[in-house]
Amino acid sequence: MPALSFAWTRRTVLAGLAAVALGASAQFPERPLKFIVPYAAGSGVDVAVRPVADAMGRELGQALAVDNRPSAGGIVGTQALATSAPDGYTVGYGNLVTLSINPAFFSKLPYAPEKDLVPVGLISSNAYVLIVRKDLPVRNLQELIAYGREHPGKLSAGSPGIGSAGHLTGELLKAETGLTMVQVPYKTGTQAVGDMVNGQLDVTIENISAVLPFIQQGRVKAIAVTSAKRAGVLPEVATVAESGVPGFEVVAWGALMAPAGTPRKTVDRLNTALRTALADPAVVRANAALSIEALPSSPEELSALMKREKPRWADAVRRAGVKGD
């Protein structure tokens, strides 16, 4: 009986050691992953993210399925990511809005980026562009400022909603330049641009990729870009900084995030896959077509960016005198 008992114990121990060894040799990932995108299928973000997800899947050896969770300015999808299991098999898209603006704008946000999420790496950067209706008699930012002073209360500025990136970028610009504009909120930026094309709106600030065709067709005029350097697709358009506002820079950055508690080794594996994906020829071509600049980074660089952006947008919300529910 003792020998039988010992033999059973030895087999159990050996089996346990084998299981541990097998587990130690297992490589992440061993099954498909989910990539939560907090915007609708077919949206600008969705179109830009899918080639990256496909390329990451090829690098990881597992499919990276995009799961669109739109609604409430990205809140629904970001909350879904924040409450997912921290095992690396669910990642998600975060950006200027969901990670920096929403925490400043909403008093009861159901997630806290610094507490509920962990940075993996930056994906992209895309400038905003200040555009005006084609028959507005201005050619640059300084002329727009002068026009606003000469016609107080007459300039209408559209944006995709109060608290949106376009709205708050306009508030930062107003604070820096004294530009006066009457805010006109729309449900989407597309609606604002449509009214501008029809001559019913004077100014808006939008993502370059969203309005580039309208600019190229001469249906609106671009008078300044918000990035630190000129946009490659609009080399003749000056930056806001070049237009008399030194140091002004706002870009629509996007990033890969994971639930808080995701092991660092897993985060590093995801970061490596992301960096590889951003150099993939298919992603490079897609980014070029959308006027998007790849922006690979470490988790620490993304974390530092988020920390820098937080007080800036809190100040923009304060200046605008607006607050979400």
PDB file of C-alpha atoms in Angstrom:
ATOM      1  CA  MET A   1       0.000   0.000   0.000  1.00  0.00           C
ATOM      2  CA  PRO A   2       2.748   2.522   0.809  1.00  0.00           C
ATOM      3  CA  ALA A   3       4.526   1.655  -2.467  1.00  0.00           C
ATOM      4  CA  LEU A   4       1.294   2.121  -4.391  1.00  0.00           C
ATOM      5  CA  SER A   5       0.711   5.408  -2.651  1.00  0.00           C
ATOM      6  CA  PHE A   6       4.259   6.552  -3.494  1.00  0.00           C
ATOM      7  CA  ALA A   7       3.931   5.492  -7.123  1.00  0.00           C
ATOM      8  CA  TRP A   8       0.710   7.493  -7.435  1.00  0.00           C
ATOM      9  CA  THR A   9       2.345  10.522  -5.823  1.00  0.00           C
ATOM     10  CA  ARG A  10       5.347  10.305  -8.124  1.00  0.00           C
ATOM     11  CA  ARG A  11       3.161  10.078 -11.210  1.00  0.00           C
ATOM     12  CA  THR A  12       1.164  13.071 -10.012  1.00  0.00           C
ATOM     13  CA  VAL A  13       4.288  15.129  -9.389  1.00  0.00           C
ATOM     14  CA  LEU A  14       5.769  14.208 -12.768  1.00  0.00           C
ATOM     15  CA  ALA A  15       2.510  15.030 -14.513  1.00  0.00           C
ATOM     16  CA  GLY A  16       2.397  18.353 -12.706  1.00  0.00           C
ATOM     17  CA  LEU A  17       5.964  19.188 -13.678  1.00  0.00           C
ATOM     18  CA  ALA A  18       5.190  18.301 -17.286  1.00  0.00           C
ATOM     19  CA  ALA A  19       2.175  20.595 -17.239  1.00  0.00           C
ATOM     20  CA  VAL A  20       4.239  23.431 -15.818  1.00  0.00           C
ATOM     21  CA  ALA A  21       6.916  22.900 -18.434  1.00  0.00           C
ATOM     22  CA  LEU A  22       4.306  22.841 -21.188  1.00  0.00           C
ATOM     23  CA  GLY A  23       2.746  26.015 -19.861  1.00  0.00           C
ATOM     24  CA  ALA A  24       6.114  27.731 -19.678  1.00  0.00           C
ATOM     25  CA  SER A  25       6.851  26.868 -23.287  1.00  0.00           C
ATOM     26  CA  ALA A  26       3.454  27.989 -24.571  1.00  0.00           C
ATOM     27  CA  GLN A  27       3.689  31.128 -26.672  1.00  0.00           C
ATOM     28  CA  PHE A  28       1.171  33.966 -26.652  1.00  0.00           C
ATOM     29  CA  PRO A  29      -1.151  34.035 -28.481  1.00  0.00           C
ATOM     30  CA  GLU A  30      -2.570  30.550 -28.810  1.00  0.00           C
ATOM     31  CA  ARG A  31      -5.997  31.569 -30.121  1.00  0.00           C
ATOM     32  CA  PRO A  32      -7.576  34.461 -32.078  1.00  0.00           C
ATOM     33  CA  LEU A  33      -7.720  37.925 -30.506  1.00  0.00           C
ATOM     34  CA  LYS A  34     -10.426  40.583 -30.395  1.00  0.00           C
ATOM     35  CA  PHE A  35      -9.747  44.221 -31.324  1.00  0.00           C
ATOM     36  CA  ILE A  36     -12.482  46.507 -29.965  1.00  0.00           C
ATOM     37  CA  VAL A  37     -12.996  49.654 -32.041  1.00  0.00           C
ATOM     38  CA  PRO A  38     -15.345  52.123 -30.305  1.00  0.00           C
ATOM     39  CA  TYR A  39     -16.586  53.527 -33.611  1.00  0.00           C
ATOM     40  CA  ALA A  40     -18.935  52.288 -36.319  1.00  0.00           C
ATOM     41  CA  ALA A  41     -17.956  49.912 -39.102  1.00  0.00           C
ATOM     42  CA  GLY A  42     -17.064  51.970 -42.154  1.00  0.00           C
ATOM     43  CA  SER A  43     -16.125  55.037 -40.114  1.00  0.00           C
ATOM     44  CA  GLY A  44     -12.791  56.782 -40.699  1.00  0.00           C
ATOM     45  CA  VAL A  45     -11.252  55.128 -37.646  1.00  0.00           C
ATOM     46  CA  ASP A  46     -12.552  51.691 -38.631  1.00  0.00           C
ATOM     47  CA  VAL A  47     -11.209  51.973 -42.179  1.00  0.00           C
ATOM     48  CA  ALA A  48      -7.794  53.046 -40.873  1.00  0.00           C
ATOM     49  CA  VAL A  49      -7.568  50.377 -38.159  1.00  0.00           C
ATOM     50  CA  ARG A  50      -8.523  47.276 -40.142  1.00  0.00           C
ATOM     51  CA  PRO A  51      -5.302  47.032 -42.197  1.00  0.00           C
ATOM     52  CA  VAL A  52      -3.322  47.365 -38.943  1.00  0.00           C
ATOM     53  CA  ALA A  53      -5.370  44.613 -37.296  1.00  0.00           C
ATOM     54  CA  ASP A  54      -4.861  42.338 -40.319  1.00  0.00           C
ATOM     55  CA  ALA A  55      -1.101  42.925 -40.314  1.00  0.00           C
ATOM     56  CA  MET A  56      -0.860  42.344 -36.564  1.00  0.00           C
ATOM     57  CA  GLY A  57      -2.726  39.094 -37.004  1.00  0.00           C
ATOM     58  CA  ARG A  58      -0.194  37.942 -39.594  1.00  0.00           C
ATOM     59  CA  GLU A  59       2.664  38.808 -37.254  1.00  0.00           C
ATOM     60  CA  LEU A  60       1.059  37.102 -34.240  1.00  0.00           C
ATOM     61  CA  GLY A  61      -0.014  34.037 -36.200  1.00  0.00           C
ATOM     62  CA  GLN A  62      -3.593  34.460 -35.020  1.00  0.00           C
ATOM     63  CA  ALA A  63      -6.548  36.410 -36.371  1.00  0.00           C
ATOM     64  CA  LEU A  64      -7.195  39.800 -34.818  1.00  0.00           C
ATOM     65  CA  ALA A  65     -10.943  40.272 -35.311  1.00  0.00           C
ATOM     66  CA  VAL A  66     -12.279  43.841 -35.251  1.00  0.00           C
ATOM     67  CA  ASP A  67     -15.275  44.214 -32.933  1.00  0.00           C
ATOM     68  CA  ASN A  68     -17.091  47.523 -33.541  1.00  0.00           C
ATOM     69  CA  ARG A  69     -18.755  48.956 -30.430  1.00  0.00           C
ATOM     70  CA  PRO A  70     -19.922  52.455 -31.446  1.00  0.00           C
ATOM     71  CA  SER A  71     -21.977  54.927 -29.395  1.00  0.00           C
ATOM     72  CA  ALA A  72     -21.588  57.825 -26.984  1.00  0.00           C
ATOM     73  CA  GLY A  73     -18.375  59.285 -28.369  1.00  0.00           C
ATOM     74  CA  GLY A  74     -16.425  56.048 -27.972  1.00  0.00           C
ATOM     75  CA  ILE A  75     -17.474  55.498 -24.364  1.00  0.00           C
ATOM     76  CA  VAL A  76     -19.340  52.218 -24.898  1.00  0.00           C
ATOM     77  CA  GLY A  77     -16.480  50.483 -26.690  1.00  0.00           C
ATOM     78  CA  THR A  78     -13.823  51.818 -24.337  1.00  0.00           C
ATOM     79  CA  GLN A  79     -15.785  50.641 -21.308  1.00  0.00           C
ATOM     80  CA  ALA A  80     -16.102  47.197 -22.912  1.00  0.00           C
ATOM     81  CA  LEU A  81     -12.322  47.088 -23.295  1.00  0.00           C
ATOM     82  CA  ALA A  82     -11.714  48.280 -19.728  1.00  0.00           C
ATOM     83  CA  THR A  83     -13.891  45.481 -18.317  1.00  0.00           C
ATOM     84  CA  SER A  84     -12.421  42.688 -20.469  1.00  0.00           C
ATOM     85  CA  ALA A  85     -10.170  39.953 -19.100  1.00  0.00           C
ATOM     86  CA  PRO A  86      -6.556  41.192 -18.832  1.00  0.00           C
ATOM     87  CA  ASP A  87      -5.080  38.237 -20.692  1.00  0.00           C
ATOM     88  CA  GLY A  88      -3.997  39.953 -23.909  1.00  0.00           C
ATOM     89  CA  TYR A  89      -6.734  38.377 -26.002  1.00  0.00           C
ATOM     90  CA  THR A  90      -8.822  41.554 -26.004  1.00  0.00           C
ATOM     91  CA  VAL A  91      -7.212  44.805 -27.083  1.00  0.00           C
ATOM     92  CA  GLY A  92      -8.763  48.017 -28.279  1.00  0.00           C
ATOM     93  CA  TYR A  93      -8.400  51.319 -30.032  1.00  0.00           C
ATOM     94  CA  GLY A  94      -8.026  54.473 -27.975  1.00  0.00           C
ATOM     95  CA  ASN A  95      -7.449  58.014 -29.169  1.00  0.00           C
ATOM     96  CA  LEU A  96      -7.370  61.685 -28.313  1.00  0.00           C
ATOM     97  CA  VAL A  97     -11.120  61.656 -27.679  1.00  0.00           C
ATOM     98  CA  THR A  98     -11.586  58.497 -25.612  1.00  0.00           C
ATOM     99  CA  LEU A  99      -8.367  58.810 -23.592  1.00  0.00           C
ATOM    100  CA  SER A 100      -7.917  62.576 -23.119  1.00  0.00           C
ATOM    101  CA  ILE A 101     -11.027  64.586 -23.992  1.00  0.00           C
ATOM    102  CA  ASN A 102     -13.742  62.343 -22.574  1.00  0.00           C
ATOM    103  CA  PRO A 103     -12.176  62.192 -19.069  1.00  0.00           C
ATOM    104  CA  ALA A 104     -12.088  66.012 -19.040  1.00  0.00           C
ATOM    105  CA  PHE A 105     -15.538  66.534 -20.526  1.00  0.00           C
ATOM    106  CA  PHE A 106     -17.679  63.918 -18.759  1.00  0.00           C
ATOM    107  CA  SER A 107     -18.167  64.134 -15.012  1.00  0.00           C
ATOM    108  CA  LYS A 108     -19.348  60.511 -14.741  1.00  0.00           C
ATOM    109  CA  LEU A 109     -17.232  58.550 -17.185  1.00  0.00           C
ATOM    110  CA  PRO A 110     -17.545  54.756 -16.623  1.00  0.00           C
ATOM    111  CA  TYR A 111     -13.817  54.203 -17.084  1.00  0.00           C
ATOM    112  CA  ALA A 112     -10.582  55.911 -16.042  1.00  0.00           C
ATOM    113  CA  PRO A 113      -7.838  55.509 -18.682  1.00  0.00           C
ATOM    114  CA  GLU A 114      -4.954  55.629 -16.207  1.00  0.00           C
ATOM    115  CA  LYS A 115      -6.608  53.099 -13.870  1.00  0.00           C
ATOM    116  CA  ASP A 116      -8.582  50.757 -16.122  1.00  0.00           C
ATOM    117  CA  LEU A 117      -6.364  50.561 -19.205  1.00  0.00           C
ATOM    118  CA  VAL A 118      -2.720  49.922 -19.987  1.00  0.00           C
ATOM    119  CA  PRO A 119      -0.919  51.521 -22.967  1.00  0.00           C
ATOM    120  CA  VAL A 120       0.476  49.194 -25.632  1.00  0.00           C
ATOM    121  CA  GLY A 121       1.678  51.650 -28.278  1.00  0.00           C
ATOM    122  CA  LEU A 122       0.778  54.476 -30.592  1.00  0.00           C
ATOM    123  CA  ILE A 123      -0.691  53.611 -33.966  1.00  0.00           C
ATOM    124  CA  SER A 124      -1.027  56.829 -35.902  1.00  0.00           C
ATOM    125  CA  SER A 125      -1.115  60.580 -36.024  1.00  0.00           C
ATOM    126  CA  ASN A 126      -3.261  62.736 -38.263  1.00  0.00           C
ATOM    127  CA  ALA A 127      -3.477  66.516 -38.327  1.00  0.00           C
ATOM    128  CA  TYR A 128      -6.620  68.576 -38.231  1.00  0.00           C
ATOM    129  CA  VAL A 129      -7.134  71.284 -40.810  1.00  0.00           C
ATOM    130  CA  LEU A 130      -8.939  74.605 -40.466  1.00  0.00           C
ATOM    131  CA  ILE A 131     -11.181  75.035 -43.498  1.00  0.00           C
ATOM    132  CA  VAL A 132     -13.547  77.813 -44.565  1.00  0.00           C
ATOM    133  CA  ARG A 133     -16.272  78.093 -47.184  1.00  0.00           C
ATOM    134  CA  LYS A 134     -14.790  78.732 -50.597  1.00  0.00           C
ATOM    135  CA  ASP A 135     -16.241  82.244 -50.987  1.00  0.00           C
ATOM    136  CA  LEU A 136     -15.182  83.553 -47.571  1.00  0.00           C
ATOM    137  CA  PRO A 137     -12.753  86.422 -48.364  1.00  0.00           C
ATOM    138  CA  VAL A 138      -9.780  85.091 -46.395  1.00  0.00           C
ATOM    139  CA  ARG A 139      -6.646  83.232 -47.494  1.00  0.00           C
ATOM    140  CA  ASN A 140      -4.912  82.441 -44.202  1.00  0.00           C
ATOM    141  CA  LEU A 141      -5.391  82.351 -40.445  1.00  0.00           C
ATOM    142  CA  GLN A 142      -4.392  85.976 -39.841  1.00  0.00           C
ATOM    143  CA  GLU A 143      -6.949  87.161 -42.415  1.00  0.00           C
ATOM    144  CA  LEU A 144      -9.590  84.973 -40.754  1.00  0.00           C
ATOM    145  CA  ILE A 145      -8.794  86.550 -37.375  1.00  0.00           C
ATOM    146  CA  ALA A 146      -9.032  90.043 -38.907  1.00  0.00           C
ATOM    147  CA  TYR A 147     -12.323  89.135 -40.616  1.00  0.00           C
ATOM    148  CA  GLY A 148     -13.743  87.945 -37.307  1.00  0.00           C
ATOM    149  CA  ARG A 149     -12.812  91.227 -35.645  1.00  0.00           C
ATOM    150  CA  GLU A 150     -14.388  93.231 -38.455  1.00  0.00           C
ATOM    151  CA  HIS A 151     -17.567  91.147 -38.329  1.00  0.00           C
ATOM    152  CA  PRO A 152     -18.126  90.379 -34.629  1.00  0.00           C
ATOM    153  CA  GLY A 153     -20.603  87.601 -33.971  1.00  0.00           C
ATOM    154  CA  LYS A 154     -20.900  86.773 -37.665  1.00  0.00           C
ATOM    155  CA  LEU A 155     -18.454  83.893 -38.156  1.00  0.00           C
ATOM    156  CA  SER A 156     -20.137  80.515 -37.691  1.00  0.00           C
ATOM    157  CA  ALA A 157     -17.963  77.571 -36.682  1.00  0.00           C
ATOM    158  CA  GLY A 158     -19.299  74.035 -37.005  1.00  0.00           C
ATOM    159  CA  SER A 159     -18.130  70.937 -35.158  1.00  0.00           C
ATOM    160  CA  PRO A 160     -19.353  67.367 -34.617  1.00  0.00           C
ATOM    161  CA  GLY A 161     -20.854  68.206 -31.240  1.00  0.00           C
ATOM    162  CA  ILE A 162     -20.011  70.115 -28.071  1.00  0.00           C
ATOM    163  CA  GLY A 163     -16.939  68.586 -26.459  1.00  0.00           C
ATOM    164  CA  SER A 164     -15.683  67.032 -29.689  1.00  0.00           C
ATOM    165  CA  ALA A 165     -12.052  67.331 -30.738  1.00  0.00           C
ATOM    166  CA  GLY A 166     -12.994  69.817 -33.452  1.00  0.00           C
ATOM    167  CA  HIS A 167     -14.941  71.990 -31.028  1.00  0.00           C
ATOM    168  CA  LEU A 168     -12.252  72.033 -28.338  1.00  0.00           C
ATOM    169  CA  THR A 169      -9.440  72.588 -30.840  1.00  0.00           C
ATOM    170  CA  GLY A 170     -11.371  75.639 -31.931  1.00  0.00           C
ATOM    171  CA  GLU A 171     -11.585  76.780 -28.311  1.00  0.00           C
ATOM    172  CA  LEU A 172      -7.803  76.419 -27.938  1.00  0.00           C
ATOM    173  CA  LEU A 173      -7.324  78.425 -31.117  1.00  0.00           C
ATOM    174  CA  LYS A 174      -9.717  81.136 -29.939  1.00  0.00           C
ATOM    175  CA  ALA A 175      -7.872  81.392 -26.628  1.00  0.00           C
ATOM    176  CA  GLU A 176      -4.525  81.792 -28.407  1.00  0.00           C
ATOM    177  CA  THR A 177      -5.608  84.230 -31.113  1.00  0.00           C
ATOM    178  CA  GLY A 178      -8.682  86.126 -29.929  1.00  0.00           C
ATOM    179  CA  LEU A 179     -10.599  84.736 -32.908  1.00  0.00           C
ATOM    180  CA  THR A 180     -14.347  85.099 -32.366  1.00  0.00           C
ATOM    181  CA  MET A 181     -16.699  82.466 -33.771  1.00  0.00           C
ATOM    182  CA  VAL A 182     -20.239  81.344 -32.975  1.00  0.00           C
ATOM    183  CA  GLN A 183     -20.283  77.611 -32.245  1.00  0.00           C
ATOM    184  CA  VAL A 184     -22.746  75.527 -34.292  1.00  0.00           C
ATOM    185  CA  PRO A 185     -22.874  71.891 -33.136  1.00  0.00           C
ATOM    186  CA  TYR A 186     -23.676  69.116 -35.619  1.00  0.00           C
ATOM    187  CA  LYS A 187     -24.232  65.414 -35.122  1.00  0.00           C
ATOM    188  CA  THR A 188     -21.307  64.594 -37.398  1.00  0.00           C
ATOM    189  CA  GLY A 189     -18.423  66.405 -39.027  1.00  0.00           C
ATOM    190  CA  THR A 190     -19.753  65.288 -42.416  1.00  0.00           C
ATOM    191  CA  GLN A 191     -22.903  67.342 -41.869  1.00  0.00           C
ATOM    192  CA  ALA A 192     -20.855  70.410 -40.970  1.00  0.00           C
ATOM    193  CA  VAL A 193     -18.731  70.092 -44.102  1.00  0.00           C
ATOM    194  CA  GLY A 194     -21.866  69.599 -46.193  1.00  0.00           C
ATOM    195  CA  ASP A 195     -23.299  72.889 -44.926  1.00  0.00           C
ATOM    196  CA  MET A 196     -19.967  74.586 -45.606  1.00  0.00           C
ATOM    197  CA  VAL A 197     -19.980  73.337 -49.197  1.00  0.00           C
ATOM    198  CA  ASN A 198     -23.504  74.732 -49.532  1.00  0.00           C
ATOM    199  CA  GLY A 199     -22.407  78.106 -48.161  1.00  0.00           C
ATOM    200  CA  GLN A 200     -24.343  77.820 -44.902  1.00  0.00           C
ATOM    201  CA  LEU A 201     -21.323  77.540 -42.565  1.00  0.00           C
ATOM    202  CA  ASP A 202     -18.145  79.610 -42.434  1.00  0.00           C
ATOM    203  CA  VAL A 203     -15.519  77.575 -40.576  1.00  0.00           C
ATOM    204  CA  THR A 204     -14.816  74.104 -39.249  1.00  0.00           C
ATOM    205  CA  ILE A 205     -11.845  72.109 -37.999  1.00  0.00           C
ATOM    206  CA  GLU A 206     -11.751  68.527 -39.220  1.00  0.00           C
ATOM    207  CA  ASN A 207      -9.412  65.610 -39.663  1.00  0.00           C
ATOM    208  CA  ILE A 208      -7.452  66.027 -42.903  1.00  0.00           C
ATOM    209  CA  SER A 209      -8.367  62.562 -44.161  1.00  0.00           C
ATOM    210  CA  ALA A 210     -12.076  63.371 -43.812  1.00  0.00           C
ATOM    211  CA  VAL A 211     -12.012  66.577 -45.867  1.00  0.00           C
ATOM    212  CA  LEU A 212      -9.070  66.192 -48.242  1.00  0.00           C
ATOM    213  CA  PRO A 213     -11.279  65.433 -51.289  1.00  0.00           C
ATOM    214  CA  PHE A 214     -13.326  68.604 -50.669  1.00  0.00           C
ATOM    215  CA  ILE A 215     -10.118  70.650 -50.465  1.00  0.00           C
ATOM    216  CA  GLN A 216      -8.638  69.082 -53.599  1.00  0.00           C
ATOM    217  CA  GLN A 217     -11.860  69.702 -55.527  1.00  0.00           C
ATOM    218  CA  GLY A 218     -11.903  73.363 -54.472  1.00  0.00           C
ATOM    219  CA  ARG A 219     -15.227  73.036 -52.644  1.00  0.00           C
ATOM    220  CA  VAL A 220     -13.714  74.449 -49.433  1.00  0.00           C
ATOM    221  CA  LYS A 221     -10.504  76.359 -48.655  1.00  0.00           C
ATOM    222  CA  ALA A 222      -7.812  75.068 -46.295  1.00  0.00           C
ATOM    223  CA  ILE A 223      -6.093  77.893 -44.439  1.00  0.00           C
ATOM    224  CA  ALA A 224      -4.056  76.167 -41.705  1.00  0.00           C
ATOM    225  CA  VAL A 225      -3.130  72.730 -40.369  1.00  0.00           C
ATOM    226  CA  THR A 226      -2.848  72.055 -36.644  1.00  0.00           C
ATOM    227  CA  SER A 227       0.225  69.797 -36.684  1.00  0.00           C
ATOM    228  CA  ALA A 228       3.729  71.000 -35.821  1.00  0.00           C
ATOM    229  CA  LYS A 229       4.839  70.529 -39.424  1.00  0.00           C
ATOM    230  CA  ARG A 230       3.003  70.903 -42.710  1.00  0.00           C
ATOM    231  CA  ALA A 231       0.983  67.971 -43.974  1.00  0.00           C
ATOM    232  CA  GLY A 232       2.544  66.060 -46.834  1.00  0.00           C
ATOM    233  CA  VAL A 233      -0.761  66.025 -48.723  1.00  0.00           C
ATOM    234  CA  LEU A 234      -1.216  69.799 -48.266  1.00  0.00           C
ATOM    235  CA  PRO A 235       2.324  71.165 -48.526  1.00  0.00           C
ATOM    236  CA  GLU A 236       1.137  74.638 -49.523  1.00  0.00           C
ATOM    237  CA  VAL A 237      -1.007  75.074 -46.388  1.00  0.00           C
ATOM    238  CA  ALA A 238       0.795  76.687 -43.452  1.00  0.00           C
ATOM    239  CA  THR A 239       0.630  75.359 -39.916  1.00  0.00           C
ATOM    240  CA  VAL A 240      -1.139  77.305 -37.192  1.00  0.00           C
ATOM    241  CA  ALA A 241       2.264  77.806 -35.582  1.00  0.00           C
ATOM    242  CA  GLU A 242       3.622  79.328 -38.784  1.00  0.00           C
ATOM    243  CA  SER A 243       0.554  81.556 -38.937  1.00  0.00           C
ATOM    244  CA  GLY A 244       1.420  83.510 -35.812  1.00  0.00           C
ATOM    245  CA  VAL A 245       0.630  81.078 -32.978  1.00  0.00           C
ATOM    246  CA  PRO A 246       4.034  79.663 -31.943  1.00  0.00           C
ATOM    247  CA  GLY A 247       3.964  76.224 -30.337  1.00  0.00           C
ATOM    248  CA  PHE A 248       0.379  75.434 -31.325  1.00  0.00           C
ATOM    249  CA  GLU A 249      -0.050  71.732 -32.113  1.00  0.00           C
ATOM    250  CA  VAL A 250      -3.046  69.423 -32.086  1.00  0.00           C
ATOM    251  CA  VAL A 251      -3.056  66.028 -33.772  1.00  0.00           C
ATOM    252  CA  ALA A 252      -5.591  63.229 -33.842  1.00  0.00           C
ATOM    253  CA  TRP A 253      -3.487  60.406 -32.427  1.00  0.00           C
ATOM    254  CA  GLY A 254      -4.662  56.831 -32.142  1.00  0.00           C
ATOM    255  CA  ALA A 255      -3.295  54.027 -29.981  1.00  0.00           C
ATOM    256  CA  LEU A 256      -3.538  50.381 -29.023  1.00  0.00           C
ATOM    257  CA  MET A 257      -4.686  49.766 -25.446  1.00  0.00           C
ATOM    258  CA  ALA A 258      -5.306  46.712 -23.266  1.00  0.00           C
ATOM    259  CA  PRO A 259      -7.198  46.145 -20.011  1.00  0.00           C
ATOM    260  CA  ALA A 260      -5.311  47.052 -16.844  1.00  0.00           C
ATOM    261  CA  GLY A 261      -3.546  44.040 -15.376  1.00  0.00           C
ATOM    262  CA  THR A 262      -2.435  42.644 -18.731  1.00  0.00           C
ATOM    263  CA  PRO A 263       1.020  41.082 -18.095  1.00  0.00           C
ATOM    264  CA  ARG A 264       3.939  43.212 -19.236  1.00  0.00           C
ATOM    265  CA  LYS A 265       5.360  40.323 -21.276  1.00  0.00           C
ATOM    266  CA  THR A 266       2.098  40.170 -23.189  1.00  0.00           C
ATOM    267  CA  VAL A 267       2.030  43.951 -23.655  1.00  0.00           C
ATOM    268  CA  ASP A 268       5.569  43.788 -25.072  1.00  0.00           C
ATOM    269  CA  ARG A 269       4.568  41.031 -27.498  1.00  0.00           C
ATOM    270  CA  LEU A 270       1.610  43.105 -28.682  1.00  0.00           C
ATOM    271  CA  ASN A 271       3.813  46.180 -29.017  1.00  0.00           C
ATOM    272  CA  THR A 272       6.295  44.282 -31.173  1.00  0.00           C
ATOM    273  CA  ALA A 273       3.484  43.003 -33.382  1.00  0.00           C
ATOM    274  CA  LEU A 274       2.099  46.533 -33.698  1.00  0.00           C
ATOM    275  CA  ARG A 275       5.466  48.000 -34.703  1.00  0.00           C
ATOM    276  CA  THR A 276       5.879  45.283 -37.317  1.00  0.00           C
ATOM    277  CA  ALA A 277       2.348  45.883 -38.604  1.00  0.00           C
ATOM    278  CA  LEU A 278       2.936  49.614 -39.044  1.00  0.00           C
ATOM    279  CA  ALA A 279       5.832  48.834 -41.379  1.00  0.00           C
ATOM    280  CA  ASP A 280       3.795  46.313 -43.375  1.00  0.00           C
ATOM    281  CA  PRO A 281       3.496  47.428 -47.049  1.00  0.00           C
ATOM    282  CA  ALA A 282      -0.304  47.040 -47.008  1.00  0.00           C
ATOM    283  CA  VAL A 283      -0.564  49.327 -43.965  1.00  0.00           C
ATOM    284  CA  VAL A 284       1.862  51.840 -45.472  1.00  0.00           C
ATOM    285  CA  ARG A 285      -0.269  52.025 -48.636  1.00  0.00           C
ATOM    286  CA  ALA A 286      -3.508  52.352 -46.673  1.00  0.00           C
ATOM    287  CA  ASN A 287      -2.069  55.115 -44.487  1.00  0.00           C
ATOM    288  CA  ALA A 288      -0.814  57.023 -47.514  1.00  0.00           C
ATOM    289  CA  ALA A 289      -4.268  56.882 -49.106  1.00  0.00           C
ATOM    290  CA  LEU A 290      -5.840  58.255 -45.894  1.00  0.00           C
ATOM    291  CA  SER A 291      -3.152  60.885 -45.209  1.00  0.00           C
ATOM    292  CA  ILE A 292      -2.254  59.109 -41.959  1.00  0.00           C
ATOM    293  CA  GLU A 293       1.230  59.065 -40.440  1.00  0.00           C
ATOM    294  CA  ALA A 294       2.310  55.866 -38.686  1.00  0.00           C
ATOM    295  CA  LEU A 295       3.544  56.630 -35.204  1.00  0.00           C
ATOM    296  CA  PRO A 296       5.174  53.577 -33.565  1.00  0.00           C
ATOM    297  CA  SER A 297       6.098  53.998 -29.911  1.00  0.00           C
ATOM    298  CA  SER A 298       6.827  52.181 -26.693  1.00  0.00           C
ATOM    299  CA  PRO A 299       4.146  51.795 -24.004  1.00  0.00           C
ATOM    300  CA  GLU A 300       6.050  54.371 -21.937  1.00  0.00           C
ATOM    301  CA  GLU A 301       5.998  56.946 -24.744  1.00  0.00           C
ATOM    302  CA  LEU A 302       2.251  56.497 -25.139  1.00  0.00           C
ATOM    303  CA  SER A 303       1.770  56.824 -21.381  1.00  0.00           C
ATOM    304  CA  ALA A 304       3.781  60.058 -21.375  1.00  0.00           C
ATOM    305  CA  LEU A 305       1.661  61.461 -24.216  1.00  0.00           C
ATOM    306  CA  MET A 306      -1.546  60.679 -22.338  1.00  0.00           C
ATOM    307  CA  LYS A 307      -0.214  62.447 -19.242  1.00  0.00           C
ATOM    308  CA  ARG A 308       0.716  65.539 -21.280  1.00  0.00           C
ATOM    309  CA  GLU A 309      -2.621  65.688 -23.037  1.00  0.00           C
ATOM    310  CA  LYS A 310      -4.812  65.318 -19.940  1.00  0.00           C
ATOM    311  CA  PRO A 311      -4.339  68.808 -18.415  1.00  0.00           C
ATOM    312  CA  ARG A 312      -4.386  70.469 -21.812  1.00  0.00           C
ATOM    313  CA  TRP A 313      -7.842  69.221 -22.675  1.00  0.00           C
ATOM    314  CA  ALA A 314      -9.125  69.789 -19.163  1.00  0.00           C
ATOM    315  CA  ASP A 315      -8.127  73.429 -19.687  1.00  0.00           C
ATOM    316  CA  ALA A 316      -9.867  73.517 -23.083  1.00  0.00           C
ATOM    317  CA  VAL A 317     -13.071  72.198 -21.520  1.00  0.00           C
ATOM    318  CA  ARG A 318     -12.815  74.797 -18.756  1.00  0.00           C
ATOM    319  CA  ARG A 319     -12.282  77.620 -21.240  1.00  0.00           C
ATOM    320  CA  ALA A 320     -15.248  76.462 -23.302  1.00  0.00           C
ATOM    321  CA  GLY A 321     -17.446  76.410 -20.217  1.00  0.00           C
ATOM    322  CA  VAL A 322     -18.972  73.081 -21.209  1.00  0.00           C
ATOM    323  CA  LYS A 323     -19.377  69.785 -19.414  1.00  0.00           C
ATOM    324  CA  GLY A 324     -20.918  66.434 -20.278  1.00  0.00           C
ATOM    325  CA  ASP A 325     -23.321  64.506 -18.073  1.00  0.00           C
TER     326      ASP A 325
END
